[in-house]
XYZ file of C-alpha atoms in Angstrom:
706
model
C 133.526 -44.059 32.596
C 130.225 -44.665 34.377
C 129.155 -41.062 33.799
C 129.944 -41.446 30.081
C 127.815 -44.607 29.873
C 124.919 -42.888 31.618
C 125.235 -39.976 29.214
C 125.249 -42.431 26.278
C 122.011 -44.075 27.440
C 120.417 -40.674 28.082
C 121.131 -39.643 24.465
C 119.581 -42.880 23.146
C 116.507 -42.322 25.332
C 116.141 -38.739 24.139
C 116.616 -39.484 20.443
C 114.580 -42.674 20.061
C 112.208 -43.271 22.960
C 111.026 -39.776 23.845
C 109.803 -38.772 20.329
C 107.794 -41.993 19.994
C 106.249 -41.417 23.421
C 105.312 -37.846 22.500
C 103.874 -39.068 19.191
C 101.747 -41.628 21.034
C 100.480 -38.978 23.456
C 99.503 -36.720 20.559
C 97.908 -39.643 18.733
C 95.580 -40.385 21.652
C 94.461 -36.776 21.998
C 92.209 -37.290 18.977
C 90.577 -34.498 17.006
C 92.154 -31.085 17.627
C 89.450 -29.087 19.400
C 89.674 -25.419 18.477
C 87.264 -24.330 21.202
C 89.513 -25.772 23.937
C 92.899 -24.435 22.840
C 92.721 -21.278 24.950
C 92.086 -23.370 28.085
C 95.137 -25.563 27.581
C 97.325 -25.790 30.684
C 94.825 -24.078 33.008
C 94.158 -25.936 36.232
C 90.731 -24.399 36.839
C 88.090 -25.226 34.235
C 84.504 -23.862 34.059
C 82.171 -26.110 36.061
C 79.207 -26.922 33.842
C 76.247 -29.227 34.446
C 77.718 -31.834 32.106
C 81.021 -31.723 33.995
C 79.181 -32.424 37.262
C 77.483 -35.407 35.617
C 80.859 -36.757 34.475
C 82.118 -36.587 38.074
C 78.893 -38.319 39.227
C 79.465 -41.226 36.820
C 83.010 -41.673 38.107
C 81.614 -41.726 41.634
C 79.072 -44.384 40.620
C 81.904 -46.490 39.208
C 83.444 -46.532 42.701
C 80.105 -47.096 44.456
C 79.496 -50.103 42.210
C 82.701 -51.599 43.597
C 81.448 -51.410 47.182
C 77.861 -52.553 46.523
C 77.800 -54.969 43.590
C 81.261 -56.394 43.140
C 84.784 -55.550 42.019
C 85.629 -52.020 40.994
C 84.906 -50.750 37.467
C 87.868 -48.861 36.067
C 86.135 -47.681 32.884
C 82.608 -47.410 31.497
C 81.389 -47.490 27.871
C 78.123 -45.760 26.970
C 76.512 -46.087 23.495
C 73.826 -43.710 22.210
C 71.450 -46.648 21.523
C 68.307 -47.479 23.497
C 67.239 -50.978 24.569
C 65.983 -51.726 21.036
C 69.214 -50.443 19.452
C 67.588 -47.492 17.681
C 69.786 -44.665 16.425
C 67.177 -42.004 17.118
C 65.884 -42.438 20.667
C 63.168 -40.990 22.894
C 63.993 -38.179 25.331
C 63.898 -40.641 28.257
C 66.599 -42.753 26.562
C 69.006 -39.948 25.588
C 71.588 -41.068 28.132
C 74.619 -40.060 26.115
C 73.196 -36.592 25.463
C 72.426 -36.179 29.176
C 76.016 -37.040 30.085
C 77.937 -35.222 27.365
C 75.638 -32.596 25.836
C 76.143 -34.064 22.355
C 72.837 -34.067 20.403
C 73.872 -36.258 17.449
C 73.423 -39.996 16.905
C 75.524 -43.149 16.521
C 78.093 -42.120 19.141
C 80.013 -43.939 21.888
C 81.477 -42.522 25.104
C 84.247 -44.044 27.205
C 84.977 -42.822 30.750
C 87.812 -43.556 33.150
C 88.706 -41.898 36.454
C 91.103 -39.545 34.672
C 89.837 -39.281 31.094
C 86.754 -39.142 28.879
C 86.428 -39.623 25.120
C 83.626 -39.590 22.563
C 83.540 -41.330 19.180
C 81.242 -39.727 16.579
C 80.653 -40.043 12.847
C 82.574 -37.631 10.654
C 79.433 -35.591 9.860
C 78.974 -34.767 13.567
C 82.588 -33.792 14.264
C 82.139 -30.016 14.052
C 78.885 -30.153 16.004
C 80.393 -32.295 18.770
C 83.370 -29.945 19.062
C 80.973 -27.098 19.830
C 78.720 -29.042 22.220
C 81.221 -30.947 24.400
C 83.053 -29.655 27.454
C 86.821 -29.594 27.220
C 87.053 -32.628 29.507
C 86.212 -34.739 26.466
C 88.576 -35.968 23.791
C 86.985 -36.385 20.368
C 87.524 -39.238 17.884
C 85.964 -40.393 14.640
C 84.056 -43.683 14.502
C 85.965 -46.253 12.396
C 89.163 -44.232 12.807
C 92.526 -45.814 13.586
C 92.063 -45.207 17.329
C 89.411 -47.576 18.676
C 87.748 -47.574 22.086
C 89.954 -50.514 23.069
C 93.103 -48.626 22.002
C 92.120 -45.590 24.054
C 91.291 -47.671 27.140
C 94.575 -49.532 26.779
C 96.338 -46.162 26.947
C 94.290 -45.111 29.993
C 94.347 -48.295 32.094
C 96.825 -50.784 33.493
C 96.414 -54.474 32.548
C 93.847 -56.671 34.320
C 91.384 -53.810 34.832
C 87.603 -54.078 34.338
C 85.559 -52.169 31.732
C 81.814 -51.978 32.342
C 78.936 -51.559 29.877
C 75.155 -52.026 29.893
C 74.406 -55.160 27.815
C 70.878 -53.864 27.048
C 72.364 -51.033 24.962
C 75.013 -52.968 23.037
C 74.362 -55.232 20.018
C 75.582 -58.778 20.562
C 77.983 -58.657 17.603
C 79.518 -55.410 18.916
C 79.808 -56.795 22.442
C 81.766 -59.779 21.120
C 84.004 -57.451 19.105
C 84.736 -55.232 22.122
C 85.295 -58.263 24.340
C 87.936 -59.696 21.980
C 89.643 -56.333 21.438
C 89.850 -55.644 25.175
C 91.024 -59.184 25.869
C 93.955 -58.562 23.528
C 94.787 -55.518 25.703
C 94.533 -57.643 28.895
C 91.310 -55.861 29.908
C 87.974 -57.483 30.830
C 84.538 -56.378 29.577
C 81.916 -56.712 32.329
C 78.102 -56.595 32.172
C 76.598 -53.787 34.288
C 72.833 -54.293 34.230
C 72.048 -51.224 36.350
C 72.841 -48.400 33.946
C 75.053 -45.834 35.698
C 73.485 -42.913 33.838
C 70.004 -43.917 35.020
C 71.303 -43.890 38.609
C 72.509 -40.282 38.416
C 69.632 -39.067 36.181
C 67.054 -39.722 38.882
C 63.980 -37.477 38.924
C 65.376 -35.262 36.160
C 64.796 -38.055 33.661
C 61.831 -37.322 31.356
C 58.845 -39.624 31.605
C 58.247 -42.114 28.816
C 55.617 -41.079 26.284
C 52.189 -42.598 26.873
C 50.709 -41.885 23.448
C 48.135 -44.492 22.481
C 48.942 -46.983 19.732
C 47.292 -46.483 16.355
C 45.973 -49.268 14.148
C 47.428 -49.107 10.630
C 44.319 -49.871 8.639
C 44.277 -52.591 6.018
C 43.442 -49.944 3.390
C 47.047 -48.763 3.863
C 48.746 -52.011 4.947
C 47.180 -54.119 2.192
C 47.386 -57.297 4.287
C 45.972 -58.576 7.567
C 48.384 -59.030 10.455
C 47.085 -62.597 10.924
C 48.363 -63.516 7.449
C 51.783 -62.096 8.304
C 51.948 -64.166 11.499
C 51.057 -67.324 9.550
C 53.829 -66.602 7.039
C 56.317 -66.005 9.858
C 55.381 -69.289 11.517
C 55.964 -71.104 8.240
C 59.470 -69.651 8.170
C 60.026 -70.736 11.764
C 59.011 -74.276 10.716
C 61.550 -74.074 7.909
C 64.295 -73.104 10.375
C 63.088 -75.777 12.842
C 62.570 -73.133 15.538
C 59.960 -73.249 18.316
C 59.801 -69.464 18.720
C 61.317 -66.110 17.819
C 62.044 -62.997 19.868
C 61.504 -59.742 17.927
C 63.241 -56.663 19.353
C 63.199 -54.375 16.308
C 60.405 -51.823 16.703
C 60.003 -51.415 12.943
C 59.476 -55.168 12.529
C 56.847 -55.249 15.288
C 55.018 -52.284 13.726
C 54.978 -54.023 10.343
C 53.980 -57.429 11.669
C 51.032 -56.276 13.817
C 49.877 -53.422 11.530
C 50.306 -50.837 14.286
C 52.012 -47.454 14.457
C 53.084 -45.173 17.306
C 55.111 -42.114 18.227
C 57.568 -43.448 20.790
C 60.781 -42.420 19.009
C 61.564 -39.531 16.634
C 61.203 -39.886 12.848
C 59.912 -43.485 12.889
C 56.246 -44.294 13.737
C 56.820 -47.234 16.089
C 55.835 -48.469 19.541
C 58.358 -49.341 22.234
C 57.667 -53.027 22.787
C 58.850 -56.623 22.423
C 57.141 -59.457 20.562
C 57.531 -63.217 20.974
C 55.961 -65.460 18.343
C 55.797 -69.213 18.845
C 53.669 -71.824 17.101
C 51.100 -71.678 19.910
C 51.321 -68.099 21.258
C 51.817 -64.440 20.394
C 53.101 -62.346 23.326
C 53.103 -58.540 22.984
C 55.082 -56.768 25.737
C 54.024 -53.120 25.942
C 52.938 -50.424 28.380
C 49.220 -51.155 28.944
C 48.459 -47.425 29.170
C 49.011 -47.242 25.401
C 46.303 -49.794 24.674
C 42.788 -48.844 23.508
C 39.564 -50.759 22.940
C 40.068 -50.463 19.197
C 43.566 -51.930 19.466
C 42.340 -54.793 21.667
C 39.734 -55.613 19.036
C 42.330 -55.318 16.256
C 44.757 -57.723 17.995
C 41.996 -60.076 19.197
C 43.157 -59.980 22.814
C 39.901 -61.461 24.166
C 40.334 -64.987 22.795
C 42.652 -67.854 23.673
C 43.844 -69.593 20.520
C 47.108 -69.424 18.582
C 45.912 -66.388 16.544
C 45.156 -64.202 19.563
C 47.675 -61.699 20.946
C 48.346 -61.892 24.681
C 49.246 -58.482 26.170
C 51.905 -58.382 28.893
C 53.762 -55.627 30.695
C 56.843 -54.297 28.909
C 59.473 -55.510 31.417
C 57.909 -58.970 31.843
C 59.718 -60.103 28.692
C 62.902 -60.798 30.692
C 61.283 -63.235 33.104
C 59.290 -64.873 30.289
C 62.421 -65.504 28.219
C 64.004 -67.335 31.142
C 60.783 -69.293 31.795
C 60.024 -70.388 28.231
C 63.659 -71.234 27.528
C 63.008 -74.272 29.738
C 60.367 -75.410 27.210
C 61.671 -74.300 23.819
C 64.436 -76.336 22.214
C 65.410 -73.832 19.513
C 64.801 -70.071 19.480
C 65.525 -67.729 16.576
C 67.397 -64.639 17.807
C 67.905 -61.875 15.199
C 71.365 -61.430 13.695
C 72.671 -58.177 12.149
C 71.466 -57.330 8.632
C 72.725 -54.134 6.950
C 71.093 -51.303 8.967
C 69.592 -53.639 11.589
C 72.128 -54.398 14.380
C 70.324 -57.554 15.528
C 69.520 -58.349 19.152
C 71.301 -56.913 22.174
C 73.804 -58.739 24.347
C 71.178 -58.825 27.119
C 68.746 -60.728 24.866
C 71.420 -63.288 23.977
C 72.355 -63.671 27.637
C 68.725 -64.353 28.602
C 68.654 -67.646 26.652
C 70.868 -70.695 27.174
C 73.458 -70.785 24.423
C 72.443 -74.310 23.349
C 68.953 -73.238 22.186
C 69.930 -70.016 20.369
C 69.672 -70.026 16.576
C 71.188 -66.740 15.374
C 69.780 -65.813 11.982
C 68.603 -62.776 10.019
C 65.031 -61.980 11.000
C 62.544 -63.467 8.466
C 60.416 -60.327 8.937
C 63.065 -58.270 7.110
C 62.503 -59.992 3.758
C 58.728 -60.129 4.262
C 58.581 -56.368 4.881
C 60.964 -55.350 2.094
C 58.707 -56.651 -0.690
C 55.744 -54.264 -0.684
C 52.307 -55.532 -1.706
C 50.217 -53.780 -4.377
C 48.439 -51.522 -1.856
C 51.725 -50.432 -0.267
C 53.223 -49.809 -3.714
C 50.364 -47.504 -4.689
C 50.608 -45.806 -1.301
C 54.309 -45.095 -1.769
C 53.610 -43.472 -5.141
C 50.869 -41.311 -3.616
C 53.107 -40.233 -0.718
C 55.818 -39.113 -3.113
C 53.380 -37.010 -5.153
C 52.391 -35.161 -1.968
C 56.041 -34.878 -0.951
C 56.951 -33.436 -4.357
C 54.245 -30.800 -3.900
C 55.673 -29.941 -0.462
C 59.199 -29.406 -1.823
C 57.875 -27.300 -4.724
C 56.010 -25.112 -2.242
C 58.998 -24.711 0.079
C 61.580 -23.857 -2.602
C 59.232 -21.572 -4.559
C 58.655 -19.587 -1.345
C 62.389 -19.550 -0.698
C 63.254 -18.278 -4.181
C 60.563 -15.587 -4.076
C 61.757 -14.224 -0.712
C 65.468 -15.015 -1.026
C 66.751 -11.537 -1.864
C 64.384 -9.689 0.503
C 65.207 -11.619 3.701
C 68.268 -12.978 5.450
C 68.433 -16.770 5.298
C 70.406 -19.308 7.322
C 70.579 -23.093 7.164
C 68.286 -23.452 10.178
C 65.716 -20.982 8.801
C 65.567 -22.863 5.495
C 65.214 -26.130 7.412
C 62.166 -24.716 9.209
C 60.641 -23.620 5.878
C 61.076 -27.091 4.326
C 59.676 -28.893 7.380
C 56.699 -26.508 7.626
C 55.719 -27.151 4.010
C 56.024 -30.908 4.388
C 54.043 -31.140 7.631
C 51.216 -29.069 6.118
C 50.496 -31.776 3.514
C 47.432 -34.002 3.746
C 48.072 -37.264 5.700
C 51.539 -36.037 6.803
C 52.452 -37.684 10.127
C 55.922 -36.249 10.706
C 59.460 -36.267 9.371
C 61.308 -39.440 8.398
C 64.801 -38.111 9.222
C 66.754 -35.108 10.443
C 66.504 -32.461 7.745
C 69.929 -31.627 6.292
C 70.510 -28.106 4.968
C 74.141 -27.586 3.951
C 75.448 -24.421 2.304
C 78.831 -23.654 0.752
C 81.686 -25.362 2.538
C 79.203 -27.364 4.622
C 77.800 -28.916 1.422
C 81.277 -30.323 0.723
C 80.932 -32.552 3.825
C 79.152 -35.737 2.657
C 77.617 -36.438 6.080
C 77.056 -32.920 7.402
C 74.134 -32.369 9.791
C 73.065 -28.766 10.370
C 72.446 -27.524 13.898
C 72.329 -24.289 15.896
C 76.030 -24.733 16.647
C 77.090 -24.907 12.969
C 74.428 -22.609 11.448
C 75.661 -20.183 8.760
C 74.117 -17.558 6.490
C 73.022 -18.700 3.026
C 73.791 -16.439 0.037
C 73.690 -16.767 -3.756
C 77.392 -17.529 -4.108
C 77.476 -21.308 -3.632
C 75.489 -24.541 -3.657
C 72.740 -25.320 -1.150
C 72.111 -29.044 -0.507
C 68.806 -30.065 1.088
C 68.170 -33.669 2.140
C 64.887 -34.423 3.855
C 62.006 -36.854 4.106
C 58.484 -37.244 5.425
C 56.170 -39.817 6.968
C 52.698 -40.139 5.438
C 49.924 -42.643 6.091
C 50.612 -43.983 2.605
C 54.417 -44.227 2.745
C 57.834 -42.820 3.609
C 59.898 -40.386 1.504
C 63.581 -39.461 1.235
C 64.900 -36.898 -1.265
C 67.994 -34.748 -1.885
C 68.296 -31.764 -4.202
C 70.999 -29.157 -4.824
C 70.138 -25.507 -5.486
C 71.953 -22.324 -6.487
C 70.311 -18.897 -6.224
C 73.039 -17.078 -8.172
C 74.716 -17.844 -11.487
C 76.733 -21.068 -11.817
C 80.294 -21.335 -13.049
C 81.113 -23.873 -15.805
C 82.751 -26.061 -13.142
C 79.572 -26.021 -11.043
C 77.448 -27.021 -14.034
C 79.843 -29.821 -14.903
C 79.764 -31.181 -11.330
C 75.972 -31.082 -11.149
C 75.505 -32.691 -14.570
C 77.893 -35.560 -13.743
C 75.839 -36.377 -10.655
C 72.565 -36.086 -12.577
C 73.812 -38.411 -15.351
C 74.414 -41.235 -12.860
C 70.938 -40.821 -11.348
C 69.306 -40.916 -14.803
C 71.229 -44.003 -15.894
C 70.243 -46.102 -12.877
C 66.576 -45.054 -13.036
C 66.265 -46.537 -16.544
C 68.235 -49.733 -16.014
C 66.722 -53.064 -17.064
C 68.512 -56.095 -15.637
C 68.139 -59.798 -14.775
C 66.719 -60.564 -11.342
C 69.816 -62.548 -10.303
C 71.996 -59.407 -10.387
C 73.529 -58.633 -6.988
C 72.713 -55.335 -5.270
C 76.270 -54.004 -5.289
C 76.708 -54.605 -9.023
C 74.480 -51.675 -10.056
C 76.572 -49.199 -8.049
C 79.147 -48.671 -10.810
C 76.437 -47.368 -13.129
C 75.727 -44.420 -10.820
C 79.358 -43.730 -9.974
C 80.785 -43.998 -13.507
C 80.259 -40.286 -14.416
C 81.952 -39.309 -11.130
C 84.786 -41.768 -11.696
C 85.466 -40.182 -15.091
C 86.586 -37.056 -13.204
C 88.840 -39.247 -10.993
C 86.599 -38.586 -7.990
C 84.154 -40.548 -5.833
C 81.710 -40.131 -2.957
C 82.016 -42.026 0.349
C 78.401 -42.908 1.112
C 76.454 -45.893 -0.178
C 74.496 -45.320 -3.381
C 71.273 -46.767 -2.012
C 69.362 -48.221 0.927
C 65.919 -49.738 1.350
C 63.012 -47.568 2.449
C 59.883 -48.530 4.379
C 56.174 -47.890 3.935
C 55.170 -45.502 6.750
C 58.090 -47.036 8.626
C 61.872 -46.630 8.789
C 63.582 -44.413 6.226
C 66.470 -46.911 6.103
C 65.326 -50.496 5.807
C 67.276 -53.711 5.167
C 68.183 -55.817 3.253
C 68.981 -53.359 0.436
C 72.358 -51.627 0.482
C 73.806 -50.571 -2.858
C 77.543 -50.065 -2.370
C 80.440 -51.579 -4.278
C 82.845 -53.619 -2.195
C 80.060 -54.914 0.066
C 79.505 -58.636 -0.082
C 75.761 -59.287 -0.240
C 73.799 -62.360 -1.305
C 70.545 -60.416 -1.646
C 68.874 -59.568 -4.962
C 66.288 -57.055 -6.105
C 62.661 -58.203 -6.147
C 59.506 -56.661 -7.500
C 57.979 -54.379 -4.885
C 61.288 -53.276 -3.355
C 61.722 -49.525 -2.841
C 65.171 -48.059 -2.360
C 67.091 -44.797 -2.617
C 69.392 -43.872 -5.505
C 71.974 -41.327 -4.400
C 74.991 -39.728 -6.045
C 77.259 -36.863 -5.076
C 80.313 -34.835 -5.911
C 82.305 -33.101 -3.169
C 85.028 -30.520 -3.664
C 86.686 -30.316 -0.235
C 86.375 -26.953 1.468
C 84.345 -25.368 -1.359
C 81.052 -27.009 -2.336
C 79.173 -30.247 -2.821
C 76.410 -31.627 -5.033
C 74.007 -34.337 -3.884
C 70.926 -35.784 -5.598
C 68.750 -38.591 -4.269
C 65.577 -40.237 -5.574
C 63.525 -43.222 -4.418
C 63.161 -45.972 -7.028
C 60.645 -48.799 -7.302
C 61.561 -52.253 -8.625
C 59.123 -53.423 -11.328
C 58.767 -56.749 -13.153
C 58.954 -56.373 -16.952
C 57.227 -59.764 -17.502
C 60.104 -60.697 -19.816
C 62.377 -63.676 -19.309
C 66.181 -63.758 -19.300
C 68.016 -66.570 -21.171
C 69.358 -67.813 -17.835
C 65.828 -68.402 -16.569
C 65.703 -65.259 -14.443
C 63.237 -62.485 -15.179
C 64.047 -58.973 -16.331
C 63.395 -56.248 -13.756
C 63.370 -52.474 -14.190
C 63.551 -49.386 -11.983
C 60.935 -46.629 -11.961
C 61.309 -43.169 -10.390
C 58.954 -42.564 -7.463
C 60.424 -39.265 -6.248
C 58.913 -36.345 -8.179
C 60.941 -33.209 -7.420
C 62.370 -31.019 -10.225
C 66.093 -30.722 -10.861
C 67.684 -27.282 -11.276
C 67.756 -26.592 -15.058
C 70.317 -23.770 -14.930
C 72.832 -26.196 -13.421
C 72.490 -28.720 -16.269
C 75.083 -28.628 -19.053
C 73.238 -30.214 -21.972
C 76.445 -30.899 -23.874
C 77.523 -33.364 -21.180
C 74.347 -35.461 -21.483
C 73.618 -37.846 -24.301
C 70.451 -37.458 -26.376
C 69.011 -40.506 -24.600
C 69.764 -39.059 -21.152
C 68.063 -35.786 -22.151
C 65.040 -37.749 -23.318
C 64.913 -39.511 -19.939
C 65.069 -36.113 -18.233
C 62.228 -34.774 -20.382
C 60.109 -37.843 -19.600
C 60.797 -37.358 -15.860
C 59.827 -33.681 -16.075
C 56.627 -34.552 -17.955
C 55.708 -36.991 -15.177
C 56.243 -34.256 -12.558
C 54.084 -31.804 -14.524
C 51.290 -34.352 -14.771
C 51.204 -35.783 -11.231
C 52.632 -33.038 -9.003
C 51.018 -30.371 -11.188
C 47.573 -31.906 -10.614
C 48.243 -32.075 -6.862
C 49.337 -28.423 -6.681
C 46.289 -27.291 -8.659
C 44.055 -29.361 -6.385
C 45.617 -27.549 -3.418
C 45.190 -24.191 -5.163
C 48.920 -23.498 -4.814
C 49.500 -21.719 -8.111
C 52.769 -20.069 -7.067
C 54.377 -23.486 -6.524
C 52.676 -24.763 -9.709
C 54.207 -22.075 -11.942
C 57.588 -22.533 -10.233
C 57.402 -26.275 -10.960
C 56.389 -25.680 -14.593
C 59.376 -23.371 -15.089
C 61.815 -25.884 -13.574
C 60.510 -28.772 -15.699
C 60.474 -27.058 -19.097
C 61.446 -29.178 -22.089
C 65.122 -29.251 -23.093
C 66.404 -29.892 -26.606
C 67.527 -33.485 -26.980
C 69.621 -32.849 -30.112
C 71.847 -29.915 -31.077
C 72.878 -29.146 -34.667
C 76.443 -30.347 -35.230
C 77.976 -26.910 -35.612
C 76.116 -25.519 -32.606
C 77.255 -28.478 -30.541
C 80.859 -28.005 -31.644
C 80.704 -24.310 -30.818
C 79.195 -25.024 -27.382
C 81.782 -27.657 -26.486
C 84.738 -25.818 -28.054
C 85.696 -28.831 -30.175
C 86.183 -29.402 -33.910
C 87.178 -26.892 -36.580
C 86.787 -23.460 -34.948
C 87.358 -21.603 -38.229
C 84.584 -23.627 -39.865
C 82.281 -22.808 -36.963
C 83.218 -19.133 -37.409
C 82.401 -19.242 -41.135
C 79.156 -21.206 -40.836
C 77.673 -19.590 -37.716
C 79.240 -16.256 -36.803
C 79.786 -14.826 -40.325
C 76.136 -15.369 -41.403
C 75.009 -13.750 -38.180
C 77.204 -10.687 -38.895
C 75.913 -10.427 -42.490
C 72.337 -10.660 -41.256
C 73.004 -7.881 -38.786
C 74.526 -5.646 -41.481
C 71.519 -6.270 -43.739
C 69.112 -5.228 -41.011
C 71.237 -2.164 -40.243
C 71.285 -1.137 -43.961
C 67.510 -1.495 -44.183
C 67.083 0.688 -41.108
C 69.399 3.429 -42.506
C 67.546 3.490 -45.832
C 64.295 3.885 -43.908
C 65.739 6.887 -42.039
C 66.991 8.579 -45.234
């Protein structure tokens, strides 16, 4: 009987428990990595440099136990730097040094027996090719979180370490609560483990001198900005504010630098109180001109006191004994707020967590910045015309890949007058890659480009006058009706938003449906936000603007805001269409019955659309008029710039792409083109007269011969 009972329990275990255990094991393996399948089950794996570094981190986790306290059983490493930038300097690329992954916005988790990396969906294919097979791969915001994975790896009551300088405060609190629910403890590790193993191999920090952003471009003195900020601190009853965002510091002090890729900022901290302005920066980057600009030789409340970069930590502890209320930045759309280390440096009782006042000050561009943004986009339009005209001329005589086209686009942009660099990673996506909404091209994923499918190019530049961001879709062969329909749907949404007039109390998310409505008609949608704010010779993504339905936002459009308008259509595994323009918010000087004012959008981006991809029958007469007006603006402004540069090849290419389209079609021609209405009537009224005309001409020709 006992043997029968044991057999009964064994059957239950096999049928119910074992499958769920296997399912859980498979669930925590993450993304299926094709490159690692042939190594499955092999005890000996290739020993790469990144594998050695992974072993070194695990060793440091044990050394930490003997030198600084209890043992660390796991370690979390974000791709951020100390200022929580997505793109970081070479000396701050800790995650890339450890894993080999060259993308952004990623998180690594390491235990003594496992390692996993969380990346955005657009980087999945790239990460699969760059990571060793020791690493499991997961999507950010997927069902398996870092806490879930660590719960599977560790026993209860174990310690998980992380560097609080690299983690936003809101994210630290989220991780802490998630791990607490798993009976795990999140611990601050101030000595970054990657820095300990990096040693002398770590690149030196850049010592490029800081540039003054002249008032002729900024439009406002930095002293006036400081006075406005202090007024806002009075309003919030705060004694001081700590500013950790590099883009906010660059705006506030009218300075620019080259310390991180794609954004012209200086690695620094800034503390503003009612009596002092402390600027924490590497003194080697200072110049006599900058000292004069910041008035560092005087001793009143409008003079900037220069201090060494790392002195900010001791000063925060010192002045927290004096200040009664300190504003510490909270998250706001793209800005993650202050780090956990910043929050920990102040006593909790004096912290006032609030969105940085600098965000709203910076978002509303003054008249000089507005004119500068328009000028930058004229130059940028000329750069794109040059790049694509060269590409079309040489397309069928050379072999092209995504990376080669990327080089061509970047070369044309950087050759423009006052160009200071790129504003983002250039995206060149062909064919199936264009069907991935967040695809980023790289040497790992590079493919040949032919004339058989769509080519999506998304890029941007930094100019003294402003920042640009544009997407266009191209086809070097002949489109199918389905391709033309997809492209025209996307274009219709872009045209509709660009000509919207609306009351100023309209919420940001409420204009999103206007862009998406043509896509929704095909029972489709795109996953990315429709729009984000854009800076003036600053960050390409700037809060507080984020146009996306479903997002709760109390912000409204204001005159002088600049933001992107983006729409897309993605057919999985085949192709994608993406168009993006930058729009400016203008005041119409007309009042709304509610007391608000009417605002309007104006196109700032001036890059032609592809006319052979536009199906005129799918656009209304008004939409075609808007398109003709847009093309006329390109011919006037970009045409003048190209002629000034003497670039006639790009000029004639631009003129061909912006030719006038008919806004109205005769009824019968429209019916014939769309295949609707009485086909026999169309045959009688259009085709039969054409046949009779042809017979008449033929009869005349035969009589002439005889």
